[in-house]
Amino acid sequence: MFALLVLVAAAGVVCGPLFGGEGPVVTTGDGALRGALGPVAHVASFKGIPFAAPPVGELRWREPQPVQPWRGIRDATGFGPSSIQRMHGDYLPWTREFLAQGEVSEDCLYLNVWAPRAEGRASLPVVVFIHGGAFLEGSGDVPVYDGTRLAAKGLVVVTLNYRLGVLGFFSHPELTAESPHHASGNYGLMDQIAALRWVRGNIAAFGGDPARVTVWGQSAGAASVGALLSSPLARGLFQRAMADSGLGAGGRPVRDLGAAERLGAAFAASHKAASLKDLRALPAAEFVGSNGFGLVVDGWVLPETPDAINLGGGGSDVPVITGTQKDDGPLAHPKLGSIEAYGDFVQRTFGAQAARFMQLYPASDAGAIQGALKDAGRDRERVASFLWATAREATHRSRAYTYYFVRAIPWPQHPEFGAFHTGEIPYFFGNLGLLDRPWEPVDRELSGTASGYLERFAENGDPNGQDLPKWPAANAATRLTQQIGEDTRAIAVADPGKYAFWAEQLRPGREAKAGN
């Protein structure tokens, strides 16, 4: 059997996973891989697969380069290193199950595949997940992103690493000058595009259908999905898109190239680097924790802001799901101890509309302030997602769907976090069992519903199925979003007065560029 597998690998035969011997073997365009077969779900996993050359030395701050092919069978039973970042223990509300594990390195461009035990060309839907972490942290090896249970439902699941922070999103005049595209920044986004190209060329070997690829991201990963939807370089690499906590009208501004170059030049000066050569000579550890670097309108990867493209009729015309968590925002709310402080905050934030805001979200005493801010934040996020979806639907043929995830992970020790940012991920991945929580039957049922929606969407671009609560597409006339929780059903996006307030505040399609 081993000799046969070596012969198959040497011949470059592209087929589904071959099972037997020490583990399943597949052949990709770069070489053969030996993975592992799960003992319970009988799902094959292949980890630490290089999809681009190590971006080190002279390849630091360059677009991803091809992998050097290998001979023989490469071990693919362990994760590759994650991008350089600050590593945490518990970082509440995120316990270790939500955080990157293991080694970090500048040599980080690896992805992971989970595939059902399928022979030959199974042509299964593919889901490619892009992690969050504010473009500073995260990895494809985060425990709650394990693809085993989604793969057991009949999907091929991919997670990936991409360059983060300064290493992933650094612009500088010298980098722009050396680029044949006269652009710099967005290296992490280029990594994601390179991974999607790898999927297109190789996923059939794992039983996946390269014509049914869903790109799915959360938080910074959701912002990445918005950028991928808009980038001409990503067109044709995926057929559906899903963004958790990241796409909405009035989103974060995106720097233009000039502003990003000025930020990069200031960073170089602060590190006493007089040239690009000096910057490339700095150890990667010098860049850990440097904030402020993110997506850039560079004129090549992103010709305009993602919102300008997505809401203006451009980019990839594919079905999209976008949504938020009920308690995505509370960690960012200011702590206000008096009605006077609340009034001052509202006045600074909303100016001439402050009195209107106070009528919609009143607080009779200091104890009611946080509740009013929570209500306002929840309404804002629902309306923002919905406005983004309906504006996109108005300029594209494909449908858009929005959701509002309301179930909080049972956590008696920390009820204050509620349905916190990223808390929906274990439900969609089917990974409740990876967390030590007092799960209830409703949680397992909800996980089946959430992962079922994802499965249907990956199959045909519509989350609906006969065994699932009906999920209406975004419609400006009906103004409904899908509540996902103990009571999964369509609900009003917001009360009419509150909807009107936030619609005026958010002004979809008018995203400003930062630094102008």
PDB file of N, CA, C and O in Angstrom, residues 136-189:
ATOM      1  N   LEU A 136      -4.397  41.938  14.032  1.00  0.00           N
ATOM      2  CA  LEU A 136      -3.213  41.875  14.890  1.00  0.00           C
ATOM      3  C   LEU A 136      -2.973  40.480  15.440  1.00  0.00           C
ATOM      4  O   LEU A 136      -1.831  40.139  15.776  1.00  0.00           O
ATOM      5  N   GLU A 137      -4.035  39.692  15.590  1.00  0.00           N
ATOM      6  CA  GLU A 137      -3.942  38.393  16.242  1.00  0.00           C
ATOM      7  C   GLU A 137      -4.804  37.385  15.495  1.00  0.00           C
ATOM      8  O   GLU A 137      -5.592  37.740  14.620  1.00  0.00           O
ATOM      9  N   GLY A 138      -4.662  36.115  15.892  1.00  0.00           N
ATOM     10  CA  GLY A 138      -5.505  35.063  15.339  1.00  0.00           C
ATOM     11  C   GLY A 138      -4.725  34.072  14.506  1.00  0.00           C
ATOM     12  O   GLY A 138      -3.559  34.275  14.171  1.00  0.00           O
ATOM     13  N   SER A 139      -5.406  32.968  14.159  1.00  0.00           N
ATOM     14  CA  SER A 139      -4.741  31.883  13.447  1.00  0.00           C
ATOM     15  C   SER A 139      -5.770  30.880  12.969  1.00  0.00           C
ATOM     16  O   SER A 139      -6.882  30.794  13.517  1.00  0.00           O
ATOM     17  N   GLY A 140      -5.416  30.110  11.977  1.00  0.00           N
ATOM     18  CA  GLY A 140      -6.243  28.992  11.555  1.00  0.00           C
ATOM     19  C   GLY A 140      -6.232  27.835  12.526  1.00  0.00           C
ATOM     20  O   GLY A 140      -6.996  26.879  12.358  1.00  0.00           O
ATOM     21  N   ASP A 141      -5.369  27.891  13.571  1.00  0.00           N
ATOM     22  CA  ASP A 141      -5.298  26.779  14.523  1.00  0.00           C
ATOM     23  C   ASP A 141      -6.149  27.007  15.772  1.00  0.00           C
ATOM     24  O   ASP A 141      -6.123  26.194  16.697  1.00  0.00           O
ATOM     25  N   VAL A 142      -6.902  28.123  15.825  1.00  0.00           N
ATOM     26  CA  VAL A 142      -7.745  28.393  16.988  1.00  0.00           C
ATOM     27  C   VAL A 142      -8.700  27.213  17.213  1.00  0.00           C
ATOM     28  O   VAL A 142      -9.356  26.758  16.267  1.00  0.00           O
ATOM     29  N   PRO A 143      -8.786  26.677  18.433  1.00  0.00           N
ATOM     30  CA  PRO A 143      -9.569  25.452  18.655  1.00  0.00           C
ATOM     31  C   PRO A 143     -11.019  25.516  18.182  1.00  0.00           C
ATOM     32  O   PRO A 143     -11.530  24.546  17.611  1.00  0.00           O
ATOM     33  N   VAL A 144     -11.722  26.654  18.396  1.00  0.00           N
ATOM     34  CA  VAL A 144     -13.131  26.680  18.000  1.00  0.00           C
ATOM     35  C   VAL A 144     -13.321  26.723  16.491  1.00  0.00           C
ATOM     36  O   VAL A 144     -14.450  26.624  16.004  1.00  0.00           O
ATOM     37  N   TYR A 145     -12.227  26.855  15.724  1.00  0.00           N
ATOM     38  CA  TYR A 145     -12.329  26.807  14.265  1.00  0.00           C
ATOM     39  C   TYR A 145     -12.108  25.398  13.719  1.00  0.00           C
ATOM     40  O   TYR A 145     -12.041  25.216  12.492  1.00  0.00           O
ATOM     41  N   ASP A 146     -11.967  24.419  14.586  1.00  0.00           N
ATOM     42  CA  ASP A 146     -11.754  23.046  14.111  1.00  0.00           C
ATOM     43  C   ASP A 146     -12.887  22.649  13.161  1.00  0.00           C
ATOM     44  O   ASP A 146     -14.065  22.790  13.472  1.00  0.00           O
ATOM     45  N   GLY A 147     -12.526  22.137  11.984  1.00  0.00           N
ATOM     46  CA  GLY A 147     -13.515  21.870  10.946  1.00  0.00           C
ATOM     47  C   GLY A 147     -14.119  20.487  10.951  1.00  0.00           C
ATOM     48  O   GLY A 147     -14.895  20.148  10.046  1.00  0.00           O
ATOM     49  N   THR A 148     -13.806  19.682  11.951  1.00  0.00           N
ATOM     50  CA  THR A 148     -14.224  18.281  11.942  1.00  0.00           C
ATOM     51  C   THR A 148     -15.738  18.126  11.825  1.00  0.00           C
ATOM     52  O   THR A 148     -16.236  17.353  10.993  1.00  0.00           O
ATOM     53  N   ARG A 149     -16.466  18.847  12.648  1.00  0.00           N
ATOM     54  CA  ARG A 149     -17.923  18.607  12.705  1.00  0.00           C
ATOM     55  C   ARG A 149     -18.653  19.186  11.497  1.00  0.00           C
ATOM     56  O   ARG A 149     -19.630  18.608  11.030  1.00  0.00           O
ATOM     57  N   LEU A 150     -18.168  20.297  10.963  1.00  0.00           N
ATOM     58  CA  LEU A 150     -18.750  20.788   9.714  1.00  0.00           C
ATOM     59  C   LEU A 150     -18.448  19.826   8.572  1.00  0.00           C
ATOM     60  O   LEU A 150     -19.299  19.565   7.716  1.00  0.00           O
ATOM     61  N   ALA A 151     -17.233  19.297   8.543  1.00  0.00           N
ATOM     62  CA  ALA A 151     -16.884  18.348   7.485  1.00  0.00           C
ATOM     63  C   ALA A 151     -17.739  17.092   7.576  1.00  0.00           C
ATOM     64  O   ALA A 151     -18.138  16.517   6.553  1.00  0.00           O
ATOM     65  N   ALA A 152     -18.061  16.678   8.805  1.00  0.00           N
ATOM     66  CA  ALA A 152     -18.902  15.489   8.976  1.00  0.00           C
ATOM     67  C   ALA A 152     -20.299  15.697   8.389  1.00  0.00           C
ATOM     68  O   ALA A 152     -21.005  14.729   8.100  1.00  0.00           O
ATOM     69  N   LYS A 153     -20.704  16.961   8.203  1.00  0.00           N
ATOM     70  CA  LYS A 153     -22.004  17.261   7.594  1.00  0.00           C
ATOM     71  C   LYS A 153     -21.943  17.227   6.068  1.00  0.00           C
ATOM     72  O   LYS A 153     -22.966  17.404   5.399  1.00  0.00           O
ATOM     73  N   GLY A 154     -20.733  17.051   5.509  1.00  0.00           N
ATOM     74  CA  GLY A 154     -20.609  16.973   4.062  1.00  0.00           C
ATOM     75  C   GLY A 154     -19.967  18.171   3.412  1.00  0.00           C
ATOM     76  O   GLY A 154     -20.149  18.407   2.211  1.00  0.00           O
ATOM     77  N   LEU A 155     -19.193  18.932   4.180  1.00  0.00           N
ATOM     78  CA  LEU A 155     -18.472  20.082   3.645  1.00  0.00           C
ATOM     79  C   LEU A 155     -16.970  19.827   3.706  1.00  0.00           C
ATOM     80  O   LEU A 155     -16.491  19.083   4.569  1.00  0.00           O
ATOM     81  N   VAL A 156     -16.229  20.441   2.808  1.00  0.00           N
ATOM     82  CA  VAL A 156     -14.780  20.505   2.929  1.00  0.00           C
ATOM     83  C   VAL A 156     -14.460  21.863   3.542  1.00  0.00           C
ATOM     84  O   VAL A 156     -14.884  22.906   3.036  1.00  0.00           O
ATOM     85  N   VAL A 157     -13.744  21.873   4.663  1.00  0.00           N
ATOM     86  CA  VAL A 157     -13.506  23.083   5.451  1.00  0.00           C
ATOM     87  C   VAL A 157     -12.028  23.447   5.407  1.00  0.00           C
ATOM     88  O   VAL A 157     -11.161  22.578   5.582  1.00  0.00           O
ATOM     89  N   VAL A 158     -11.751  24.722   5.187  1.00  0.00           N
ATOM     90  CA  VAL A 158     -10.380  25.231   5.122  1.00  0.00           C
ATOM     91  C   VAL A 158     -10.239  26.386   6.105  1.00  0.00           C
ATOM     92  O   VAL A 158     -11.101  27.274   6.152  1.00  0.00           O
ATOM     93  N   THR A 159      -9.193  26.388   6.916  1.00  0.00           N
ATOM     94  CA  THR A 159      -8.808  27.564   7.697  1.00  0.00           C
ATOM     95  C   THR A 159      -7.409  27.964   7.267  1.00  0.00           C
ATOM     96  O   THR A 159      -6.649  27.143   6.734  1.00  0.00           O
ATOM     97  N   LEU A 160      -7.047  29.213   7.506  1.00  0.00           N
ATOM     98  CA  LEU A 160      -5.766  29.696   6.982  1.00  0.00           C
ATOM     99  C   LEU A 160      -5.160  30.743   7.883  1.00  0.00           C
ATOM    100  O   LEU A 160      -5.841  31.380   8.686  1.00  0.00           O
ATOM    101  N   ASN A 161      -3.863  30.931   7.726  1.00  0.00           N
ATOM    102  CA  ASN A 161      -3.136  32.026   8.354  1.00  0.00           C
ATOM    103  C   ASN A 161      -2.872  33.102   7.307  1.00  0.00           C
ATOM    104  O   ASN A 161      -2.799  32.816   6.108  1.00  0.00           O
ATOM    105  N   TYR A 162      -2.699  34.329   7.761  1.00  0.00           N
ATOM    106  CA  TYR A 162      -2.260  35.409   6.886  1.00  0.00           C
ATOM    107  C   TYR A 162      -1.415  36.366   7.705  1.00  0.00           C
ATOM    108  O   TYR A 162      -1.486  36.390   8.940  1.00  0.00           O
ATOM    109  N   ARG A 163      -0.585  37.159   7.050  1.00  0.00           N
ATOM    110  CA  ARG A 163       0.295  38.071   7.768  1.00  0.00           C
ATOM    111  C   ARG A 163      -0.519  39.142   8.483  1.00  0.00           C
ATOM    112  O   ARG A 163      -1.491  39.663   7.948  1.00  0.00           O
ATOM    113  N   LEU A 164      -0.083  39.477   9.699  1.00  0.00           N
ATOM    114  CA  LEU A 164      -0.829  40.372  10.577  1.00  0.00           C
ATOM    115  C   LEU A 164      -0.010  41.614  10.920  1.00  0.00           C
ATOM    116  O   LEU A 164       1.220  41.630  10.778  1.00  0.00           O
ATOM    117  N   GLY A 165      -0.718  42.640  11.415  1.00  0.00           N
ATOM    118  CA  GLY A 165      -0.059  43.830  11.922  1.00  0.00           C
ATOM    119  C   GLY A 165       0.833  44.494  10.886  1.00  0.00           C
ATOM    120  O   GLY A 165       0.490  44.608   9.709  1.00  0.00           O
ATOM    121  N   VAL A 166       1.996  44.944  11.330  1.00  0.00           N
ATOM    122  CA  VAL A 166       2.931  45.627  10.444  1.00  0.00           C
ATOM    123  C   VAL A 166       3.383  44.706   9.319  1.00  0.00           C
ATOM    124  O   VAL A 166       3.538  45.133   8.168  1.00  0.00           O
ATOM    125  N   LEU A 167       3.587  43.436   9.620  1.00  0.00           N
ATOM    126  CA  LEU A 167       4.051  42.507   8.587  1.00  0.00           C
ATOM    127  C   LEU A 167       3.000  42.282   7.506  1.00  0.00           C
ATOM    128  O   LEU A 167       3.333  41.967   6.373  1.00  0.00           O
ATOM    129  N   GLY A 168       1.723  42.474   7.857  1.00  0.00           N
ATOM    130  CA  GLY A 168       0.676  42.197   6.893  1.00  0.00           C
ATOM    131  C   GLY A 168       0.081  43.403   6.211  1.00  0.00           C
ATOM    132  O   GLY A 168      -0.515  43.272   5.131  1.00  0.00           O
ATOM    133  N   PHE A 169       0.223  44.608   6.797  1.00  0.00           N
ATOM    134  CA  PHE A 169      -0.519  45.751   6.272  1.00  0.00           C
ATOM    135  C   PHE A 169       0.313  47.037   6.308  1.00  0.00           C
ATOM    136  O   PHE A 169      -0.214  48.113   6.567  1.00  0.00           O
ATOM    137  N   PHE A 170       1.582  46.925   6.010  1.00  0.00           N
ATOM    138  CA  PHE A 170       2.512  48.044   6.080  1.00  0.00           C
ATOM    139  C   PHE A 170       2.673  48.692   4.709  1.00  0.00           C
ATOM    140  O   PHE A 170       2.941  48.021   3.719  1.00  0.00           O
ATOM    141  N   SER A 171       2.500  50.004   4.677  1.00  0.00           N
ATOM    142  CA  SER A 171       2.762  50.779   3.460  1.00  0.00           C
ATOM    143  C   SER A 171       3.947  51.705   3.702  1.00  0.00           C
ATOM    144  O   SER A 171       4.165  52.168   4.828  1.00  0.00           O
ATOM    145  N   HIS A 172       4.683  51.974   2.638  1.00  0.00           N
ATOM    146  CA  HIS A 172       5.854  52.848   2.741  1.00  0.00           C
ATOM    147  C   HIS A 172       6.183  53.343   1.333  1.00  0.00           C
ATOM    148  O   HIS A 172       6.024  52.592   0.361  1.00  0.00           O
ATOM    149  N   PRO A 173       6.636  54.587   1.189  1.00  0.00           N
ATOM    150  CA  PRO A 173       6.956  55.082  -0.154  1.00  0.00           C
ATOM    151  C   PRO A 173       7.936  54.203  -0.925  1.00  0.00           C
ATOM    152  O   PRO A 173       7.795  54.022  -2.145  1.00  0.00           O
ATOM    153  N   GLU A 174       8.934  53.639  -0.249  1.00  0.00           N
ATOM    154  CA  GLU A 174       9.899  52.773  -0.943  1.00  0.00           C
ATOM    155  C   GLU A 174       9.242  51.476  -1.403  1.00  0.00           C
ATOM    156  O   GLU A 174       9.595  50.934  -2.459  1.00  0.00           O
ATOM    157  N   LEU A 175       8.322  50.946  -0.611  1.00  0.00           N
ATOM    158  CA  LEU A 175       7.608  49.741  -1.037  1.00  0.00           C
ATOM    159  C   LEU A 175       6.753  50.040  -2.268  1.00  0.00           C
ATOM    160  O   LEU A 175       6.691  49.237  -3.210  1.00  0.00           O
ATOM    161  N   THR A 176       6.095  51.181  -2.270  1.00  0.00           N
ATOM    162  CA  THR A 176       5.287  51.564  -3.429  1.00  0.00           C
ATOM    163  C   THR A 176       6.171  51.719  -4.652  1.00  0.00           C
ATOM    164  O   THR A 176       5.819  51.276  -5.762  1.00  0.00           O
ATOM    165  N   ALA A 177       7.350  52.322  -4.480  1.00  0.00           N
ATOM    166  CA  ALA A 177       8.257  52.551  -5.609  1.00  0.00           C
ATOM    167  C   ALA A 177       8.783  51.251  -6.199  1.00  0.00           C
ATOM    168  O   ALA A 177       8.955  51.142  -7.421  1.00  0.00           O
ATOM    169  N   GLU A 178       9.038  50.242  -5.362  1.00  0.00           N
ATOM    170  CA  GLU A 178       9.591  48.993  -5.882  1.00  0.00           C
ATOM    171  C   GLU A 178       8.520  48.074  -6.458  1.00  0.00           C
ATOM    172  O   GLU A 178       8.840  47.113  -7.157  1.00  0.00           O
ATOM    173  N   SER A 179       7.254  48.347  -6.171  1.00  0.00           N
ATOM    174  CA  SER A 179       6.171  47.477  -6.631  1.00  0.00           C
ATOM    175  C   SER A 179       5.874  47.712  -8.109  1.00  0.00           C
ATOM    176  O   SER A 179       5.722  48.854  -8.548  1.00  0.00           O
ATOM    177  N   PRO A 180       5.755  46.646  -8.909  1.00  0.00           N
ATOM    178  CA  PRO A 180       5.349  46.830 -10.313  1.00  0.00           C
ATOM    179  C   PRO A 180       3.940  47.374 -10.441  1.00  0.00           C
ATOM    180  O   PRO A 180       3.559  47.867 -11.505  1.00  0.00           O
ATOM    181  N   HIS A 181       3.161  47.305  -9.373  1.00  0.00           N
ATOM    182  CA  HIS A 181       1.789  47.814  -9.385  1.00  0.00           C
ATOM    183  C   HIS A 181       1.688  49.197  -8.742  1.00  0.00           C
ATOM    184  O   HIS A 181       0.578  49.736  -8.636  1.00  0.00           O
ATOM    185  N   HIS A 182       2.832  49.752  -8.292  1.00  0.00           N
ATOM    186  CA  HIS A 182       2.868  51.061  -7.653  1.00  0.00           C
ATOM    187  C   HIS A 182       1.913  51.098  -6.460  1.00  0.00           C
ATOM    188  O   HIS A 182       1.156  52.046  -6.276  1.00  0.00           O
ATOM    189  N   ALA A 183       1.982  50.054  -5.668  1.00  0.00           N
ATOM    190  CA  ALA A 183       1.098  49.922  -4.512  1.00  0.00           C
ATOM    191  C   ALA A 183       1.878  49.306  -3.357  1.00  0.00           C
ATOM    192  O   ALA A 183       2.882  48.616  -3.562  1.00  0.00           O
ATOM    193  N   SER A 184       1.405  49.548  -2.141  1.00  0.00           N
ATOM    194  CA  SER A 184       1.963  48.849  -0.978  1.00  0.00           C
ATOM    195  C   SER A 184       0.884  48.719   0.078  1.00  0.00           C
ATOM    196  O   SER A 184      -0.118  49.431   0.067  1.00  0.00           O
ATOM    197  N   GLY A 185       1.092  47.785   1.009  1.00  0.00           N
ATOM    198  CA  GLY A 185       0.077  47.440   1.996  1.00  0.00           C
ATOM    199  C   GLY A 185      -0.729  46.248   1.522  1.00  0.00           C
ATOM    200  O   GLY A 185      -0.473  45.653   0.469  1.00  0.00           O
ATOM    201  N   ASN A 186      -1.701  45.832   2.330  1.00  0.00           N
ATOM    202  CA  ASN A 186      -2.628  44.743   1.966  1.00  0.00           C
ATOM    203  C   ASN A 186      -1.943  43.403   1.733  1.00  0.00           C
ATOM    204  O   ASN A 186      -2.494  42.534   1.049  1.00  0.00           O
ATOM    205  N   TYR A 187      -0.774  43.172   2.324  1.00  0.00           N
ATOM    206  CA  TYR A 187      -0.092  41.885   2.121  1.00  0.00           C
ATOM    207  C   TYR A 187      -0.888  40.747   2.751  1.00  0.00           C
ATOM    208  O   TYR A 187      -0.955  39.644   2.193  1.00  0.00           O
ATOM    209  N   GLY A 188      -1.493  41.013   3.899  1.00  0.00           N
ATOM    210  CA  GLY A 188      -2.343  39.987   4.509  1.00  0.00           C
ATOM    211  C   GLY A 188      -3.532  39.642   3.636  1.00  0.00           C
ATOM    212  O   GLY A 188      -3.942  38.475   3.552  1.00  0.00           O
ATOM    213  N   LEU A 189      -4.106  40.635   2.973  1.00  0.00           N
ATOM    214  CA  LEU A 189      -5.214  40.380   2.055  1.00  0.00           C
ATOM    215  C   LEU A 189      -4.729  39.599   0.831  1.00  0.00           C
ATOM    216  O   LEU A 189      -5.408  38.693   0.344  1.00  0.00           O
TER     217      LEU A 189
END
